[in-house]
Amino acid sequence: MSEPQWLTADEQQAWRSFLRVQGLLPLALNRGLQASGSDLSLSDFGVLVMLSEAPGRRMRVLELARALQWEKSRLSHQLRRMAERGLVSRSNCSEDKRGAFIEITADGLAAVEAAAPPHVATVRANFFDALDEQDVADLARICAAVTKQIEQDCGEPCE
Amino acid sequence: MSEPQWLTADEQQAWRSFLRVQGLLPLALNRGLQASGSDLSLSDFGVLVMLSEAPGRRMRVLELARALQWEKSRLSHQLRRMAERGLVSRSNCSEDKRGAFIEITADGLAAVEAAAPPHVATVRANFFDALDEQDVADLARICAAVTKQIEQDCGEPCE
DNA sequence: CAAGATTGAACCGTCAATCTTA
DNA sequence: TAAGATTGACGGTTCAATCTTG
């Protein structure tokens, strides 16, 4: 371990290219949402999509955190801001009084439904329009492998 | 355009998987840097790598911004914080008095050289260890295509 | 004490406005 | 007026501490 195993030229190129995409894409997507007249950020959108797809249109906070792969405190702050704006609401969990349910409101549902079509168009314009079927399959394979790797590498330390 | 073209099931899976990686990876990399005893954030590290590789170990601010694909103001704030910590220093540009050169300091160089080996190890452990040669090639191809797409899609609007 | 969740402080990133020089 | 760069205010994210219930 005294001599680190540096990245090969190919790996380095792939890595820097990936970092670039990672930086550019959230910018483009957030701007796409704003440009379409939506008041939702990419984060707002992600939360609302999850809630809108959940049975009963509500989820436990921790369940939501795991689905989004977010830290608890980040989600907690996000939910407070969204609740203040009327996009979600809280209700107590009768089974486990420590916990809370988060429910999407009618306003939240309307907002995500209005934002979705232009957002999908932005995702296409900035991402999938550049890719063919093979690319999509490769990407899914790669991302799944990396996710698995990170989650097992983190093991206990994470969360 | 009244009926949006939704993502196919395959696209949706690839997209969500990609978003997950995008969220997980910066977390893991920042924690890796901290865990190795470095005081550098991932952003600090990126700036220092660019500067350390530049001829004369200095760059113009805008040059650096383009290399990192960062917004000017983000870089400006970052450089101020790094200058306060003694990692970089400024010097005036004699040719163009509007501009400034950013130079890496001896401390900055030492910090990035100390952080690099464990950081590479973290990148391997969380990313490349999950990928084979074909994956790396596929990833580079995909990221290059997406970057090109975003940059031309943005066109004038961006910046 | 552990688990679900929230809070506050500090730090980071974005946008719009500003300043200086070309 | 435009280009290179900085600033201030605002909102978002992290970390550590806290609170409540199991």
Short mmCIF file of C-alpha atoms (C1' of nucleotides) in Angstrom, two decimals:
data_model
loop_
_atom_site.label_atom_id
_atom_site.label_comp_id
_atom_site.label_asym_id
_atom_site.label_seq_id
_atom_site.Cartn_x
_atom_site.Cartn_y
_atom_site.Cartn_z
CA MET A 1 0.00 0.00 0.00
CA SER A 2 3.07 2.26 -0.03
CA GLU A 3 2.79 2.56 -3.80
CA PRO A 4 -0.74 3.57 -4.73
CA GLN A 5 -2.27 1.95 -7.75
CA TRP A 6 -2.88 4.97 -9.95
CA LEU A 7 -5.66 5.05 -12.49
CA THR A 8 -4.77 3.95 -16.00
CA ALA A 9 -5.09 6.52 -18.76
CA ASP A 10 -8.39 4.97 -19.82
CA GLU A 11 -9.73 4.97 -16.31
CA GLN A 12 -8.66 8.52 -15.76
CA GLN A 13 -10.37 9.67 -18.91
CA ALA A 14 -13.56 7.82 -18.01
CA TRP A 15 -13.44 9.18 -14.49
CA ARG A 16 -13.02 12.81 -15.47
CA SER A 17 -15.69 12.49 -18.08
CA PHE A 18 -18.03 11.03 -15.52
CA LEU A 19 -17.29 13.81 -13.04
CA ARG A 20 -18.05 16.32 -15.73
CA VAL A 21 -21.44 14.78 -16.46
CA GLN A 22 -22.15 14.64 -12.78
CA GLY A 23 -21.54 18.36 -12.50
CA LEU A 24 -23.29 19.44 -15.65
CA LEU A 25 -26.45 17.39 -15.46
CA PRO A 26 -28.04 18.67 -12.23
CA LEU A 27 -27.45 22.21 -13.45
CA ALA A 28 -29.18 21.52 -16.74
CA LEU A 29 -32.08 19.70 -15.10
CA ASN A 30 -32.69 22.37 -12.49
CA ARG A 31 -32.62 25.03 -15.16
CA GLY A 32 -35.00 22.99 -17.27
CA LEU A 33 -37.48 22.86 -14.42
CA GLN A 34 -37.23 26.60 -13.81
CA ALA A 35 -37.47 27.36 -17.52
CA SER A 36 -40.72 25.41 -17.79
CA GLY A 37 -42.22 27.70 -15.16
CA SER A 38 -42.17 25.13 -12.39
CA ASP A 39 -41.36 26.20 -8.86
CA LEU A 40 -39.94 22.78 -8.12
CA SER A 41 -36.26 22.04 -7.72
CA LEU A 42 -34.87 18.71 -8.81
CA SER A 43 -34.94 17.64 -5.17
CA ASP A 44 -38.57 18.66 -4.75
CA PHE A 45 -39.42 16.74 -7.87
CA GLY A 46 -37.65 13.59 -6.67
CA VAL A 47 -39.50 13.62 -3.36
CA LEU A 48 -42.87 14.21 -4.98
CA VAL A 49 -42.37 11.45 -7.54
CA MET A 50 -41.64 8.95 -4.79
CA LEU A 51 -44.65 10.01 -2.76
CA SER A 52 -46.98 10.06 -5.74
CA GLU A 53 -46.04 6.48 -6.58
CA ALA A 54 -46.36 5.16 -3.03
CA PRO A 55 -49.45 3.23 -1.95
CA GLY A 56 -51.78 5.70 -0.26
CA ARG A 57 -49.53 8.46 -1.56
CA ARG A 58 -47.71 8.55 1.72
CA MET A 59 -44.48 7.12 3.13
CA ARG A 60 -42.56 6.92 6.37
CA VAL A 61 -39.65 9.35 6.51
CA LEU A 62 -37.02 6.65 6.74
CA GLU A 63 -38.62 4.71 3.92
CA LEU A 64 -38.41 7.81 1.79
CA ALA A 65 -34.81 8.43 2.83
CA ARG A 66 -33.83 4.94 1.76
CA ALA A 67 -35.70 5.20 -1.53
CA LEU A 68 -33.94 8.46 -2.39
CA GLN A 69 -30.65 7.40 -0.77
CA TRP A 70 -30.59 10.65 1.15
CA GLU A 71 -29.33 11.41 4.62
CA LYS A 72 -32.02 11.69 7.25
CA SER A 73 -31.26 15.30 8.09
CA ARG A 74 -31.22 16.39 4.49
CA LEU A 75 -34.62 14.86 3.97
CA SER A 76 -35.92 16.36 7.20
CA HIS A 77 -34.90 19.88 6.14
CA GLN A 78 -36.29 19.29 2.67
CA LEU A 79 -39.62 18.08 4.03
CA ARG A 80 -39.94 21.05 6.38
CA ARG A 81 -39.44 23.45 3.48
CA MET A 82 -41.85 21.51 1.30
CA ALA A 83 -44.45 21.39 4.08
CA GLU A 84 -44.16 25.18 4.49
CA ARG A 85 -44.93 25.51 0.79
CA GLY A 86 -47.89 23.16 1.05
CA LEU A 87 -46.44 20.43 -1.16
CA VAL A 88 -46.50 17.73 1.51
CA SER A 89 -48.10 17.26 4.90
CA ARG A 90 -47.26 15.28 8.01
CA SER A 91 -49.37 12.94 10.02
CA ASN A 92 -48.48 10.88 13.06
CA CYS A 93 -47.92 7.19 12.82
CA SER A 94 -50.29 5.40 15.14
CA GLU A 95 -48.29 2.16 15.22
CA ASP A 96 -44.94 3.71 16.04
CA LYS A 97 -45.26 7.03 17.80
CA ARG A 98 -41.64 7.94 17.05
CA GLY A 99 -42.35 8.00 13.37
CA ALA A 100 -44.23 10.22 10.97
CA PHE A 101 -45.99 9.75 7.71
CA ILE A 102 -45.39 12.17 4.91
CA GLU A 103 -48.24 12.62 2.50
CA ILE A 104 -48.32 14.43 -0.80
CA THR A 105 -50.95 17.17 -0.88
CA ALA A 106 -53.31 17.98 -3.74
CA ASP A 107 -51.11 20.96 -4.53
CA GLY A 108 -48.02 18.77 -4.51
CA LEU A 109 -49.63 16.27 -6.81
CA ALA A 110 -50.72 19.01 -9.18
CA ALA A 111 -47.24 20.52 -9.15
CA VAL A 112 -45.46 17.27 -9.94
CA GLU A 113 -47.95 16.39 -12.66
CA ALA A 114 -47.51 19.77 -14.26
CA ALA A 115 -43.73 19.61 -14.02
CA ALA A 116 -43.31 16.06 -15.25
CA PRO A 117 -43.84 16.46 -19.00
CA PRO A 118 -41.35 19.32 -19.49
CA HIS A 119 -38.95 17.60 -17.09
CA VAL A 120 -39.02 14.40 -19.10
CA ALA A 121 -38.39 16.48 -22.19
CA THR A 122 -35.34 18.03 -20.49
CA VAL A 123 -34.04 14.63 -19.49
CA ARG A 124 -34.41 13.48 -23.07
CA ALA A 125 -32.83 16.59 -24.52
CA ASN A 126 -29.84 16.50 -22.20
CA PHE A 127 -29.34 12.81 -21.77
CA PHE A 128 -31.22 10.13 -23.63
CA ASP A 129 -31.15 11.85 -27.00
CA ALA A 130 -27.39 11.28 -26.93
CA LEU A 131 -27.76 7.55 -26.21
CA ASP A 132 -28.89 4.51 -28.18
CA GLU A 133 -30.42 1.34 -26.76
CA GLN A 134 -27.05 -0.27 -26.19
CA ASP A 135 -25.84 2.79 -24.28
CA VAL A 136 -28.87 2.67 -22.02
CA ALA A 137 -28.31 -1.00 -21.28
CA ASP A 138 -24.60 -0.40 -20.61
CA LEU A 139 -25.36 2.52 -18.36
CA ALA A 140 -27.88 0.57 -16.31
CA ARG A 141 -25.42 -2.28 -15.90
CA ILE A 142 -22.61 0.03 -14.84
CA CYS A 143 -24.68 2.06 -12.41
CA ALA A 144 -26.10 -1.04 -10.80
CA ALA A 145 -22.60 -2.43 -10.32
CA VAL A 146 -21.32 0.80 -8.82
CA THR A 147 -24.28 1.18 -6.48
CA LYS A 148 -23.79 -2.34 -5.22
CA GLN A 149 -20.10 -1.67 -4.73
CA ILE A 150 -20.62 1.53 -2.78
CA GLU A 151 -23.25 0.02 -0.57
CA GLN A 152 -21.16 -2.95 0.40
CA ASP A 153 -17.98 -0.92 0.65
CA CYS A 154 -19.69 1.46 3.04
CA GLY A 155 -20.99 -1.46 5.02
CA GLU A 156 -21.38 -0.31 8.60
CA PRO A 157 -19.74 3.16 8.35
CA CYS A 158 -22.50 4.51 6.09
CA GLU A 159 -25.53 5.61 8.13
CA MET B 1 -45.89 18.06 -27.78
CA SER B 2 -49.21 17.79 -26.01
CA GLU B 3 -48.45 14.16 -25.20
CA PRO B 4 -45.04 13.97 -23.58
CA GLN B 5 -42.81 11.11 -24.63
CA TRP B 6 -42.36 9.30 -21.34
CA LEU B 7 -39.27 7.28 -20.60
CA THR B 8 -39.44 3.59 -21.45
CA ALA B 9 -39.12 1.12 -18.59
CA ASP B 10 -35.48 0.51 -19.50
CA GLU B 11 -34.71 4.19 -19.66
CA GLN B 12 -36.41 4.83 -16.39
CA GLN B 13 -34.44 2.10 -14.69
CA ALA B 14 -31.17 3.38 -16.12
CA TRP B 15 -32.05 6.94 -15.14
CA ARG B 16 -32.91 6.17 -11.54
CA SER B 17 -29.87 4.01 -11.20
CA PHE B 18 -27.72 6.81 -12.55
CA LEU B 19 -29.27 9.34 -10.18
CA ARG B 20 -28.54 7.02 -7.30
CA VAL B 21 -24.88 6.74 -8.25
CA GLN B 22 -24.72 10.46 -8.66
CA GLY B 23 -25.97 10.94 -5.14
CA LEU B 24 -23.96 8.20 -3.47
CA LEU B 25 -20.57 8.76 -5.04
CA PRO B 26 -19.74 12.32 -3.89
CA LEU B 27 -20.69 11.29 -0.37
CA ALA B 28 -18.42 8.28 -0.43
CA LEU B 29 -15.54 10.23 -1.95
CA ASN B 30 -15.76 13.12 0.49
CA ARG B 31 -15.88 10.70 3.37
CA GLY B 32 -12.91 8.84 1.95
CA LEU B 33 -10.90 12.04 1.91
CA GLN B 34 -11.86 12.88 5.47
CA ALA B 35 -11.20 9.34 6.64
CA SER B 36 -7.67 9.46 5.26
CA GLY B 37 -6.98 12.46 7.46
CA SER B 38 -7.04 15.00 4.64
CA ASP B 39 -8.55 18.42 5.20
CA LEU B 40 -9.46 18.65 1.53
CA SER B 41 -12.97 18.40 0.19
CA LEU B 42 -13.61 16.81 -3.18
CA SER B 43 -13.88 20.32 -4.62
CA ASP B 44 -10.59 21.42 -3.08
CA PHE B 45 -8.98 18.32 -4.50
CA GLY B 46 -10.30 18.95 -8.01
CA VAL B 47 -9.01 22.51 -8.05
CA LEU B 48 -5.59 21.52 -6.75
CA VAL B 49 -5.22 18.70 -9.28
CA MET B 50 -5.92 21.09 -12.14
CA LEU B 51 -3.45 23.66 -10.85
CA SER B 52 -0.76 21.10 -10.11
CA GLU B 53 -0.94 19.83 -13.69
CA ALA B 54 -0.92 23.27 -15.30
CA PRO B 55 2.26 24.68 -16.84
CA GLY B 56 3.88 26.90 -14.23
CA ARG B 57 1.38 25.47 -11.74
CA ARG B 58 -0.89 28.43 -12.28
CA MET B 59 -4.00 29.16 -14.35
CA ARG B 60 -6.28 32.03 -15.18
CA VAL B 61 -9.57 31.90 -13.27
CA LEU B 62 -11.70 31.48 -16.37
CA GLU B 63 -9.40 28.80 -17.72
CA LEU B 64 -9.82 26.92 -14.47
CA ALA B 65 -13.58 27.43 -14.55
CA ARG B 66 -13.79 25.93 -18.01
CA ALA B 67 -11.52 23.02 -17.10
CA LEU B 68 -13.70 22.17 -14.12
CA GLN B 69 -16.96 23.11 -15.85
CA TRP B 70 -17.85 25.26 -12.86
CA GLU B 71 -19.69 28.54 -12.70
CA LYS B 72 -17.49 31.58 -12.29
CA SER B 73 -18.98 32.57 -8.97
CA ARG B 74 -18.71 29.10 -7.54
CA LEU B 75 -15.04 29.02 -8.42
CA SER B 76 -14.51 32.52 -7.06
CA HIS B 77 -15.98 31.60 -3.69
CA GLN B 78 -14.02 28.38 -3.65
CA LEU B 79 -10.75 30.15 -4.44
CA ARG B 80 -11.33 32.74 -1.72
CA ARG B 81 -11.82 29.99 0.85
CA MET B 82 -8.80 28.10 -0.42
CA ALA B 83 -6.65 31.25 -0.40
CA GLU B 84 -7.67 31.90 3.21
CA ARG B 85 -6.43 28.43 4.06
CA GLY B 86 -3.18 28.99 2.18
CA LEU B 87 -3.77 26.36 -0.48
CA VAL B 88 -3.64 28.78 -3.43
CA SER B 89 -2.50 32.34 -3.99
CA ARG B 90 -3.43 35.09 -6.41
CA SER B 91 -1.23 37.23 -8.59
CA ASN B 92 -2.16 39.92 -11.05
CA CYS B 93 -2.05 39.29 -14.75
CA SER B 94 0.25 41.79 -16.40
CA GLU B 95 -1.16 41.29 -19.90
CA ASP B 96 -4.80 41.70 -18.97
CA LYS B 97 -5.31 43.73 -15.86
CA ARG B 98 -8.89 42.51 -15.47
CA GLY B 99 -7.70 38.96 -14.91
CA ALA B 100 -5.91 37.11 -12.17
CA PHE B 101 -3.63 34.14 -12.01
CA ILE B 102 -4.24 31.49 -9.43
CA GLU B 103 -1.19 29.63 -8.29
CA ILE B 104 -0.94 26.54 -6.13
CA THR B 105 1.14 27.11 -3.01
CA ALA B 106 3.72 24.75 -1.55
CA ASP B 107 1.18 23.85 1.12
CA GLY B 108 -1.44 23.22 -1.55
CA LEU B 109 0.90 20.99 -3.48
CA ALA B 110 1.84 19.06 -0.38
CA ALA B 111 -1.83 18.65 0.55
CA VAL B 112 -2.88 17.31 -2.84
CA GLU B 113 0.10 14.97 -3.02
CA ALA B 114 -0.67 13.60 0.40
CA ALA B 115 -4.36 13.21 -0.37
CA ALA B 116 -3.97 11.64 -3.81
CA PRO B 117 -2.98 8.06 -2.93
CA PRO B 118 -5.81 7.39 -0.47
CA HIS B 119 -8.21 9.22 -2.76
CA VAL B 120 -7.30 7.01 -5.69
CA ALA B 121 -7.81 4.04 -3.41
CA THR B 122 -11.28 5.34 -2.54
CA VAL B 123 -12.15 5.84 -6.19
CA ARG B 124 -11.05 2.28 -6.89
CA ALA B 125 -12.88 0.85 -3.92
CA ASN B 126 -16.13 2.63 -4.69
CA PHE B 127 -16.07 2.70 -8.45
CA PHE B 128 -13.50 0.95 -10.62
CA ASP B 129 -13.36 -2.23 -8.58
CA ALA B 130 -16.93 -2.83 -9.73
CA LEU B 131 -16.08 -2.36 -13.40
CA ASP B 132 -14.18 -4.33 -16.02
CA GLU B 133 -12.38 -2.92 -19.06
CA GLN B 134 -15.47 -3.04 -21.21
CA ASP B 135 -17.45 -1.15 -18.58
CA VAL B 136 -14.81 1.58 -18.47
CA ALA B 137 -14.86 1.94 -22.23
CA ASP B 138 -18.67 2.02 -22.27
CA LEU B 139 -18.77 4.59 -19.50
CA ALA B 140 -16.30 6.88 -21.23
CA ARG B 141 -18.28 6.65 -24.48
CA ILE B 142 -21.57 7.40 -22.73
CA CYS B 143 -20.25 10.31 -20.67
CA ALA B 144 -18.59 11.88 -23.67
CA ALA B 145 -21.85 11.66 -25.62
CA VAL B 146 -23.87 13.18 -22.79
CA THR B 147 -21.38 16.00 -22.21
CA LYS B 148 -21.47 16.90 -25.89
CA GLN B 149 -25.24 16.80 -25.83
CA ILE B 150 -25.58 19.07 -22.80
CA GLU B 151 -23.08 21.56 -24.10
CA GLN B 152 -24.80 21.94 -27.45
CA ASP B 153 -28.26 21.81 -25.94
CA CYS B 154 -27.33 24.62 -23.60
CA GLY B 155 -25.83 26.54 -26.48
CA GLU B 156 -26.37 30.22 -25.78
CA PRO B 157 -28.60 29.98 -22.67
CA CYS B 158 -25.82 28.48 -20.55
CA GLU B 159 -23.50 31.16 -19.17
"C1'" DC C 1 -29.39 2.12 25.16
"C1'" DA C 2 -31.14 1.97 20.18
"C1'" DA C 3 -34.26 3.73 16.51
"C1'" DG C 4 -37.06 7.41 14.16
"C1'" DA C 5 -36.82 11.88 13.38
"C1'" DT C 6 -35.77 17.02 14.03
"C1'" DT C 7 -32.82 21.02 14.95
"C1'" DG C 8 -29.01 24.57 14.63
"C1'" DA C 9 -24.65 26.00 13.11
"C1'" DA C 10 -21.45 26.06 9.58
"C1'" DC C 11 -20.31 25.42 5.04
"C1'" DC C 12 -21.25 25.23 -0.04
"C1'" DG C 13 -23.46 26.68 -4.49
"C1'" DT C 14 -26.55 29.83 -7.27
"C1'" DC C 15 -28.28 33.93 -8.88
"C1'" DA C 16 -28.18 38.76 -9.65
"C1'" DA C 17 -25.64 42.84 -9.01
"C1'" DT C 18 -21.26 45.08 -9.07
"C1'" DC C 19 -16.56 46.56 -10.04
"C1'" DT C 20 -12.69 47.21 -13.03
"C1'" DT C 21 -10.38 47.13 -17.34
"C1'" DA C 22 -10.52 46.17 -22.71
"C1'" DT D 1 -20.59 48.04 -24.04
"C1'" DA D 2 -18.54 43.61 -23.17
"C1'" DA D 3 -15.19 40.53 -20.68
"C1'" DG D 4 -12.80 38.89 -16.40
"C1'" DA D 5 -13.71 38.41 -11.97
"C1'" DT D 6 -15.70 39.32 -7.18
"C1'" DT D 7 -19.37 40.03 -3.79
"C1'" DG D 8 -23.69 39.51 -0.95
"C1'" DA D 9 -27.86 37.45 -0.09
"C1'" DC D 10 -30.34 33.39 -0.17
"C1'" DG D 11 -31.32 28.69 -0.16
"C1'" DG D 12 -29.48 23.84 0.20
"C1'" DT D 13 -26.47 20.15 2.53
"C1'" DT D 14 -23.68 18.20 6.21
"C1'" DC D 15 -22.39 17.17 10.70
"C1'" DA D 16 -23.13 16.75 15.45
"C1'" DA D 17 -26.33 17.25 19.06
"C1'" DT D 18 -30.91 16.57 20.64
"C1'" DC D 19 -35.53 14.88 21.57
"C1'" DT D 20 -38.88 11.29 21.96
"C1'" DT D 21 -40.43 6.64 21.96
"C1'" DG D 22 -39.29 1.35 21.67
#
